[in-house]
mmCIF file of C-alpha atoms and ligand atoms in Angstrom:
data_model
loop_
_atom_site.group_PDB
_atom_site.id
_atom_site.type_symbol
_atom_site.label_atom_id
_atom_site.label_comp_id
_atom_site.label_asym_id
_atom_site.label_seq_id
_atom_site.Cartn_x
_atom_site.Cartn_y
_atom_site.Cartn_z
ATOM 1 C CA MET W 290 -24.468 -5.187 -24.185
ATOM 2 C CA LEU W 291 -20.890 -4.096 -23.412
ATOM 3 C CA THR W 292 -18.119 -6.838 -23.184
ATOM 4 C CA ILE W 293 -16.596 -6.319 -19.842
ATOM 5 C CA GLU W 294 -13.687 -7.925 -18.316
ATOM 6 C CA GLN W 295 -11.438 -7.751 -15.297
ATOM 7 C CA PHE W 296 -8.455 -5.485 -15.786
ATOM 8 C CA GLY W 297 -5.732 -7.390 -14.344
ATOM 9 C CA SER W 298 -5.822 -7.374 -10.657
ATOM 10 C CA SER W 299 -7.183 -3.833 -10.399
ATOM 11 C CA THR W 300 -10.862 -2.918 -9.552
ATOM 12 C CA GLY W 301 -10.977 -1.196 -13.131
ATOM 13 C CA LYS W 302 -12.745 -2.887 -16.057
ATOM 14 C CA ILE W 303 -11.806 -3.473 -19.791
ATOM 15 C CA VAL W 304 -14.468 -2.807 -22.206
ATOM 16 C CA SER W 305 -13.437 -4.643 -25.520
ATOM 17 C CA SER W 306 -14.701 -4.798 -29.131
ATOM 18 C CA LYS W 307 -13.472 -7.758 -31.364
ATOM 19 C CA THR W 308 -15.458 -6.278 -34.424
ATOM 20 C CA SER W 309 -13.812 -2.840 -34.572
ATOM 21 C CA GLN W 310 -17.280 -1.189 -33.850
ATOM 22 C CA SER W 311 -17.103 2.344 -33.309
ATOM 23 C CA ILE W 312 -16.914 3.635 -29.595
ATOM 24 C CA LEU W 313 -19.698 6.127 -30.420
ATOM 25 C CA SER W 314 -22.156 3.240 -30.984
ATOM 26 C CA LEU W 315 -21.992 2.041 -27.284
ATOM 27 C CA SER W 316 -25.034 2.675 -25.137
ATOM 28 C CA SER W 317 -24.107 5.835 -23.105
ATOM 29 C CA ASP W 318 -26.382 4.560 -20.093
ATOM 30 C CA GLU W 319 -24.611 1.331 -19.996
ATOM 31 C CA VAL W 320 -21.055 3.010 -20.078
ATOM 32 C CA LEU W 321 -22.199 5.400 -17.399
ATOM 33 C CA GLU W 322 -23.652 2.665 -15.127
ATOM 34 C CA GLN W 323 -20.505 0.657 -15.433
ATOM 35 C CA PHE W 324 -18.287 3.699 -14.792
ATOM 36 C CA LYS W 325 -20.085 4.678 -11.706
ATOM 37 C CA LEU W 326 -19.777 1.144 -10.359
ATOM 38 C CA PHE W 327 -16.065 0.715 -11.083
ATOM 39 C CA GLY W 328 -14.540 4.161 -11.658
ATOM 40 C CA LEU W 329 -12.088 3.302 -14.405
ATOM 41 C CA LEU W 330 -13.180 1.823 -17.903
ATOM 42 C CA PHE W 331 -10.470 1.050 -20.333
ATOM 43 C CA PHE W 332 -11.775 0.511 -23.723
ATOM 44 C CA ARG W 333 -9.656 -1.605 -26.224
ATOM 45 C CA GLY W 334 -10.337 -2.466 -29.971
ATOM 46 C CA PHE W 335 -12.543 0.379 -30.753
ATOM 47 C CA GLY W 336 -9.662 2.425 -32.680
ATOM 48 C CA VAL W 337 -10.465 5.596 -31.068
ATOM 49 C CA THR W 338 -8.977 8.807 -32.428
ATOM 50 C CA TYR W 339 -8.620 11.901 -30.343
ATOM 51 C CA GLU W 340 -11.684 13.528 -32.352
ATOM 52 C CA GLU W 341 -13.834 10.432 -31.249
ATOM 53 C CA MET W 342 -12.503 10.783 -27.766
ATOM 54 C CA ARG W 343 -14.006 14.322 -27.603
ATOM 55 C CA GLU W 344 -17.261 13.255 -29.233
ATOM 56 C CA PHE W 345 -17.514 10.306 -26.966
ATOM 57 C CA SER W 346 -16.651 12.151 -23.834
ATOM 58 C CA GLU W 347 -19.113 15.159 -24.809
ATOM 59 C CA LYS W 348 -22.004 12.556 -24.276
ATOM 60 C CA PHE W 349 -21.073 12.348 -20.505
ATOM 61 C CA SER W 350 -19.635 15.951 -19.837
ATOM 62 C CA SER W 351 -21.183 19.427 -19.125
ATOM 63 C CA LYS W 352 -18.000 21.187 -19.430
ATOM 64 C CA PHE W 353 -14.282 20.768 -20.132
ATOM 65 C CA VAL W 354 -11.304 21.933 -18.104
ATOM 66 C CA ARG W 355 -8.054 23.114 -19.481
ATOM 67 C CA ASP W 356 -4.679 22.061 -17.797
ATOM 68 C CA PRO W 357 -2.302 24.936 -18.189
ATOM 69 C CA ALA W 358 0.588 22.885 -18.057
ATOM 70 C CA ARG W 359 -0.292 20.907 -21.121
ATOM 71 C CA GLN W 360 0.174 21.449 -24.919
ATOM 72 C CA ILE W 361 -3.071 21.848 -26.752
ATOM 73 C CA VAL W 362 -3.821 19.824 -29.707
ATOM 74 C CA GLY W 363 -6.039 21.384 -32.491
ATOM 75 C CA SER W 364 -7.688 24.817 -31.943
ATOM 76 C CA PHE W 365 -7.613 26.810 -28.644
ATOM 77 C CA ASP W 366 -11.099 25.780 -27.776
ATOM 78 C CA ASP W 367 -10.690 22.136 -28.364
ATOM 79 C CA PHE W 368 -9.694 21.252 -25.003
ATOM 80 C CA ILE W 369 -7.890 18.336 -26.172
ATOM 81 C CA GLN W 370 -4.439 18.425 -24.805
ATOM 82 C CA MET W 371 -1.141 16.256 -24.845
ATOM 83 C CA VAL W 372 -0.567 14.627 -21.470
ATOM 84 C CA ASP W 373 2.031 15.819 -19.035
ATOM 85 C CA ASN W 374 5.036 17.002 -20.767
ATOM 86 C CA GLY W 375 8.514 15.422 -20.771
ATOM 87 C CA MET W 376 9.306 11.795 -20.494
ATOM 88 C CA ASP W 377 9.973 11.400 -16.920
ATOM 89 C CA GLU W 378 8.208 9.363 -14.576
ATOM 90 C CA VAL W 379 4.999 11.074 -13.102
ATOM 91 C CA LEU W 380 4.134 10.332 -9.663
ATOM 92 C CA PRO W 381 0.660 9.317 -8.407
ATOM 93 C CA HIS W 382 -1.939 12.341 -8.410
ATOM 94 C CA CYS W 383 -5.482 13.221 -9.139
ATOM 95 C CA GLU W 384 -5.966 15.814 -11.786
ATOM 96 C CA ASN W 385 -6.384 19.439 -10.423
ATOM 97 C CA ALA W 386 -6.681 18.141 -6.944
ATOM 98 C CA VAL W 387 -4.585 20.981 -5.741
ATOM 99 C CA SER W 388 -7.350 23.387 -6.404
ATOM 100 C CA PRO W 389 -11.058 23.420 -5.896
ATOM 101 C CA PHE W 390 -11.750 22.857 -9.569
ATOM 102 C CA ARG W 391 -10.889 19.156 -9.695
ATOM 103 C CA PRO W 392 -12.510 17.578 -12.759
ATOM 104 C CA ASP W 393 -14.949 14.461 -12.423
ATOM 105 C CA ILE W 394 -13.490 12.599 -15.329
ATOM 106 C CA VAL W 395 -9.976 12.084 -16.821
ATOM 107 C CA TRP W 396 -9.877 10.781 -20.420
ATOM 108 C CA PHE W 397 -6.721 9.684 -22.036
ATOM 109 C CA CYS W 398 -6.457 8.314 -25.655
ATOM 110 C CA CYS W 399 -3.517 6.588 -27.144
ATOM 111 C CA GLY W 400 -2.257 8.025 -30.508
ATOM 112 C CA VAL W 401 1.163 6.434 -30.620
ATOM 113 C CA PRO W 402 2.400 4.263 -27.600
ATOM 114 C CA ALA W 403 6.046 4.514 -26.739
ATOM 115 C CA ALA W 404 8.014 1.704 -28.346
ATOM 116 C CA GLN W 405 9.077 0.670 -24.704
ATOM 117 C CA ASP W 406 7.746 1.838 -21.273
ATOM 118 C CA GLY W 407 5.717 5.026 -20.708
ATOM 119 C CA GLU W 408 2.821 2.958 -19.175
ATOM 120 C CA THR W 409 -0.025 4.875 -17.606
ATOM 121 C CA LEU W 410 -0.326 3.908 -13.984
ATOM 122 C CA PHE W 411 -3.476 4.065 -11.782
ATOM 123 C CA TRP W 412 -4.511 3.340 -8.071
ATOM 124 C CA ASP W 413 -7.963 2.987 -6.685
ATOM 125 C CA GLY W 414 -8.091 5.528 -3.855
ATOM 126 C CA ILE W 415 -10.726 3.504 -2.048
ATOM 127 C CA LYS W 416 -8.531 0.458 -1.781
ATOM 128 C CA VAL W 417 -5.439 2.794 -0.896
ATOM 129 C CA TRP W 418 -7.628 4.134 2.058
ATOM 130 C CA GLU W 419 -8.523 0.686 3.161
ATOM 131 C CA LYS W 420 -5.099 -0.527 3.310
ATOM 132 C CA LEU W 421 -3.530 2.450 5.306
ATOM 133 C CA SER W 422 -2.801 2.087 9.050
ATOM 134 C CA GLU W 423 -5.301 3.270 11.442
ATOM 135 C CA PRO W 424 -2.690 5.876 12.839
ATOM 136 C CA VAL W 425 -2.264 7.301 9.300
ATOM 137 C CA LYS W 426 -6.002 7.226 8.614
ATOM 138 C CA GLU W 427 -6.740 8.935 11.952
ATOM 139 C CA LEU W 428 -3.823 11.700 11.012
ATOM 140 C CA PHE W 429 -5.504 12.481 7.787
ATOM 141 C CA LEU W 430 -9.122 12.513 9.087
ATOM 142 C CA SER W 431 -8.052 15.061 11.815
ATOM 143 C CA LYS W 432 -5.652 17.079 9.751
ATOM 144 C CA LYS W 433 -6.358 18.750 6.540
ATOM 145 C CA VAL W 434 -3.742 19.540 4.020
ATOM 146 C CA LYS W 435 -2.560 22.542 2.277
ATOM 147 C CA PHE W 436 -1.328 23.027 -1.302
ATOM 148 C CA ARG W 437 0.601 26.228 -1.825
ATOM 149 C CA PHE W 438 1.733 27.453 -5.218
ATOM 150 C CA ILE W 439 2.051 30.308 -7.656
ATOM 151 C CA PHE W 440 -0.331 30.544 -10.414
ATOM 152 C CA PRO W 441 1.411 32.586 -13.439
ATOM 153 C CA VAL W 442 -0.750 35.022 -15.250
ATOM 154 C CA ASP W 443 -0.589 32.905 -18.518
ATOM 155 C CA ASN W 444 -1.661 29.896 -16.768
ATOM 156 C CA TRP W 445 -4.683 31.420 -14.985
ATOM 157 C CA LYS W 446 -5.671 33.183 -18.272
ATOM 158 C CA LEU W 447 -5.735 29.639 -19.921
ATOM 159 C CA PHE W 448 -7.477 27.978 -17.033
ATOM 160 C CA PHE W 449 -10.300 30.712 -16.758
ATOM 161 C CA GLY W 450 -10.361 31.797 -20.156
ATOM 162 C CA ARG W 451 -8.432 34.486 -22.180
ATOM 163 C CA GLU W 452 -10.875 37.448 -21.409
ATOM 164 C CA THR W 453 -10.814 36.870 -17.444
ATOM 165 C CA THR W 454 -9.783 39.756 -15.495
ATOM 166 C CA ILE W 455 -8.277 40.110 -12.073
ATOM 167 C CA ALA W 456 -11.720 41.365 -10.770
ATOM 168 C CA ASP W 457 -13.155 38.083 -12.319
ATOM 169 C CA VAL W 458 -10.711 35.944 -10.515
ATOM 170 C CA LYS W 459 -11.292 37.779 -7.353
ATOM 171 C CA GLN W 460 -14.956 37.229 -7.508
ATOM 172 C CA ILE W 461 -14.473 33.351 -7.943
ATOM 173 C CA PHE W 462 -11.813 32.943 -5.450
ATOM 174 C CA ASP W 463 -13.441 35.107 -2.792
ATOM 175 C CA LYS W 464 -16.534 32.874 -2.551
ATOM 176 C CA ILE W 465 -14.378 29.821 -1.827
ATOM 177 C CA LYS W 466 -13.402 29.651 1.828
ATOM 178 C CA GLU W 467 -10.718 26.845 1.364
ATOM 179 C CA VAL W 468 -8.761 29.308 -0.983
ATOM 180 C CA ASN W 469 -6.636 31.904 0.341
ATOM 181 C CA TYR W 470 -4.585 34.108 -2.263
ATOM 182 C CA HIS W 471 -3.357 37.284 -3.196
ATOM 183 C CA PHE W 472 -2.202 38.795 -6.467
ATOM 184 C CA GLN W 473 1.523 39.559 -6.740
ATOM 185 C CA GLU W 474 3.098 42.507 -8.684
ATOM 186 C CA ASP W 475 3.270 40.569 -11.880
ATOM 187 C CA ASP W 476 -0.141 39.524 -11.693
ATOM 188 C CA SER W 477 0.626 35.939 -10.801
ATOM 189 C CA ILE W 478 -1.347 34.542 -7.932
ATOM 190 C CA TYR W 479 0.076 33.232 -4.623
ATOM 191 C CA PHE W 480 -2.476 30.531 -3.831
ATOM 192 C CA GLU W 481 -3.209 28.292 -1.095
ATOM 193 C CA TYR W 482 -5.823 25.578 -0.981
ATOM 194 C CA THR W 483 -6.882 23.580 2.150
ATOM 195 C CA CYS W 484 -8.671 20.356 1.794
ATOM 196 C CA SER W 485 -8.906 17.010 3.149
ATOM 197 C CA ALA W 486 -6.525 14.325 1.769
ATOM 198 C CA VAL W 487 -9.384 11.758 2.098
ATOM 199 C CA VAL W 488 -12.216 12.583 -0.305
ATOM 200 C CA LYS W 489 -15.592 10.962 -0.611
ATOM 201 C CA THR W 490 -16.183 9.347 -3.993
ATOM 202 C CA LYS W 491 -18.593 11.069 -6.277
ATOM 203 C CA PHE W 492 -20.735 8.146 -6.900
ATOM 204 C CA ASP W 493 -20.954 6.067 -3.738
ATOM 205 C CA ASN W 494 -19.788 8.580 -0.999
ATOM 206 C CA GLN W 495 -16.985 6.091 0.108
ATOM 207 C CA TYR W 496 -13.691 7.293 1.470
ATOM 208 C CA ALA W 497 -10.749 7.573 -0.896
ATOM 209 C CA PHE W 498 -7.251 8.447 -0.648
ATOM 210 C CA ALA W 499 -7.238 10.332 -3.825
ATOM 211 C CA ASN W 500 -5.244 13.299 -3.735
ATOM 212 C CA SER W 501 -1.918 14.956 -5.121
ATOM 213 C CA ILE W 502 0.151 14.497 -1.929
ATOM 214 C CA ILE W 503 2.798 11.918 -3.280
ATOM 215 C CA ILE W 504 3.642 14.052 -6.307
ATOM 216 C CA TRP W 505 3.965 17.331 -4.166
ATOM 217 C CA HIS W 506 5.429 16.122 -1.099
ATOM 218 C CA LYS W 507 8.906 17.499 -0.588
ATOM 219 C CA GLU W 508 11.239 15.300 1.293
ATOM 220 C CA GLN W 509 11.879 16.709 4.954
ATOM 221 C CA ASP W 510 15.659 16.938 4.635
ATOM 222 C CA ASP W 511 15.484 18.750 1.229
ATOM 223 C CA PHE W 512 12.895 21.049 2.902
ATOM 224 C CA GLU W 513 15.107 21.857 5.654
ATOM 225 C CA LYS W 514 18.184 22.457 3.756
ATOM 226 C CA GLU W 515 16.669 25.027 1.573
ATOM 227 C CA ALA W 516 15.822 28.624 2.289
ATOM 228 C CA PHE W 517 12.297 28.099 1.677
ATOM 229 C CA ASP W 518 10.913 30.817 -0.769
ATOM 230 C CA ILE W 519 7.546 30.123 -2.037
ATOM 231 C CA GLN W 520 8.169 32.162 -5.214
ATOM 232 C CA GLU W 521 10.840 29.811 -6.237
ATOM 233 C CA THR W 522 9.105 26.625 -5.365
ATOM 234 C CA ASP W 523 6.552 25.463 -7.793
ATOM 235 C CA LEU W 524 4.092 23.798 -5.381
ATOM 236 C CA VAL W 525 4.431 22.114 -1.852
ATOM 237 C CA VAL W 526 1.897 20.441 0.365
ATOM 238 C CA VAL W 527 1.880 20.742 4.120
ATOM 239 C CA PHE W 528 -0.726 20.171 7.018
ATOM 240 C CA GLU W 529 -3.192 23.034 7.477
ATOM 241 C CA ASP W 530 -1.070 24.286 10.382
ATOM 242 C CA GLY W 531 1.983 24.483 8.101
ATOM 243 C CA SER W 532 3.751 21.505 9.627
ATOM 244 C CA LEU W 533 5.354 18.959 7.248
ATOM 245 C CA ILE W 534 3.874 15.571 6.370
ATOM 246 C CA PRO W 535 6.428 13.128 8.006
ATOM 247 C CA ASN W 536 8.588 11.245 5.603
ATOM 248 C CA ALA W 537 7.381 7.872 7.357
ATOM 249 C CA VAL W 538 3.862 8.674 6.465
ATOM 250 C CA ILE W 539 4.690 9.327 2.997
ATOM 251 C CA ASN W 540 6.676 6.113 2.892
ATOM 252 C CA GLU W 541 3.699 4.218 4.267
ATOM 253 C CA ILE W 542 1.400 5.493 1.685
ATOM 254 C CA LYS W 543 3.870 4.568 -1.229
ATOM 255 C CA GLU W 544 4.390 1.083 0.255
ATOM 256 C CA VAL W 545 0.554 0.556 0.268
ATOM 257 C CA MET W 546 0.398 2.154 -3.346
ATOM 258 C CA ASP W 547 3.117 0.048 -4.823
ATOM 259 C CA LYS W 548 1.012 -3.092 -4.111
ATOM 260 C CA LEU W 549 -2.105 -1.556 -5.673
ATOM 261 C CA THR W 550 -0.626 -0.261 -8.898
ATOM 262 C CA GLY W 551 -2.801 -0.894 -12.156
ATOM 263 C CA VAL W 552 -0.764 -0.718 -15.451
ATOM 264 C CA ILE W 553 -2.154 0.378 -18.818
ATOM 265 C CA SER W 554 0.181 -0.813 -21.740
ATOM 266 C CA TRP W 555 -1.028 1.416 -24.410
ATOM 267 C CA GLN W 556 -1.981 0.501 -27.955
ATOM 268 C CA THR W 557 -2.947 2.892 -30.603
ATOM 269 C CA GLY W 558 -6.872 3.633 -30.352
ATOM 270 C CA ASP W 559 -7.227 2.651 -26.608
ATOM 271 C CA ILE W 560 -9.082 5.102 -24.370
ATOM 272 C CA VAL W 561 -9.451 5.278 -20.688
ATOM 273 C CA MET W 562 -12.203 6.943 -18.502
ATOM 274 C CA ILE W 563 -11.173 7.636 -14.988
ATOM 275 C CA ASP W 564 -13.292 8.848 -11.800
ATOM 276 C CA ASN W 565 -10.961 11.673 -10.782
ATOM 277 C CA SER W 566 -12.737 11.567 -7.401
ATOM 278 C CA ARG W 567 -11.687 7.894 -6.781
ATOM 279 C CA PHE W 568 -8.525 7.078 -8.823
ATOM 280 C CA LEU W 569 -4.968 8.398 -8.834
ATOM 281 C CA HIS W 570 -2.906 8.183 -11.936
ATOM 282 C CA GLY W 571 0.738 8.381 -12.780
ATOM 283 C CA ARG W 572 3.207 7.240 -15.620
ATOM 284 C CA ARG W 573 6.272 5.333 -16.157
ATOM 285 C CA ALA W 574 9.201 7.071 -17.621
ATOM 286 C CA PHE W 575 10.025 6.336 -21.309
ATOM 287 C CA GLN W 576 12.417 7.436 -24.122
ATOM 288 C CA ASP W 577 10.373 7.597 -27.156
ATOM 289 C CA ASN W 578 9.596 10.917 -28.235
ATOM 290 C CA ARG W 579 6.959 9.741 -30.751
ATOM 291 C CA ARG W 580 4.724 8.670 -27.751
ATOM 292 C CA GLN W 581 1.320 10.627 -28.020
ATOM 293 C CA ILE W 582 -1.271 10.268 -25.412
ATOM 294 C CA PHE W 583 -4.130 12.739 -25.597
ATOM 295 C CA SER W 584 -5.859 13.980 -22.427
ATOM 296 C CA HIS W 585 -9.367 15.452 -21.801
ATOM 297 C CA LEU W 586 -10.688 16.739 -18.522
ATOM 298 C CA SER W 587 -14.258 17.107 -17.917
ATOM 299 C CA TYR W 588 -17.166 17.569 -15.498
ATOM 300 C CA LEU W 589 -19.804 15.189 -15.493
ATOM 301 C CA LYS W 590 -23.329 16.071 -17.131
ATOM 302 C CA SER W 591 -25.820 16.104 -14.200
HETATM 303 FE FE1 FE2 O 264 -2.425 13.814 -14.567
#
């Protein structure tokens, strides 16, 4: 039996071990059952290393996903990576939610916590959706959003595999009606992905405001000041028709989310398993360059 407790005031759960048992000895069926119910399981007391994280995650995963922005740990094919680079704050987002390749599960494992700050933050998208006002809900139910960005050649090679050719990429993208793209002269890809900001959760088909709008929104003033050139802009999100998401809407989302923030204060050996169709995550800034949080992104075994 798993020892499960409430995780603060969040909807996530803590699975704890007082006896330093290996995480690999837990019943996969039980873990999966709880994961499907609660969407975020945080394991403490199991002293998990990143190698064990890989082994544990393999029990639940059919395939791993590479995030091109992340530094790889170990060999190229390990798919274990350091989390987002730098030490700045990372605003709420879902992993790879700006493309049709959103992984099902996000895994983080703590090697070394920051001496101070650097907490991972999380938000239950079901709760965020419930708390948004009716006009904002209607806006996002009636209008899709569009993420636009450039996919540099090194990044798409890393994402799809070193041997992938332009023809292979075309074959993949041409089948996805939500994707609009073209190759540029340097073989980078101009990429647009249109999707709803409100998704249905993988396990119980509920509405969740689980997306990457907050992290990619550009303040309206900034947007207008700049001579907007997609090639100099990493990524922006707009409505499907090209109009901007009003700042007032973004502010409402932020206010709702502020009240629902879950906090992971890391200790070495902690691991968290996050349903990426339901929860958003982010990070507080920190100043300790010894901080090591490993990540792993995967699709659920069917
Ligand atoms: Fe992330």
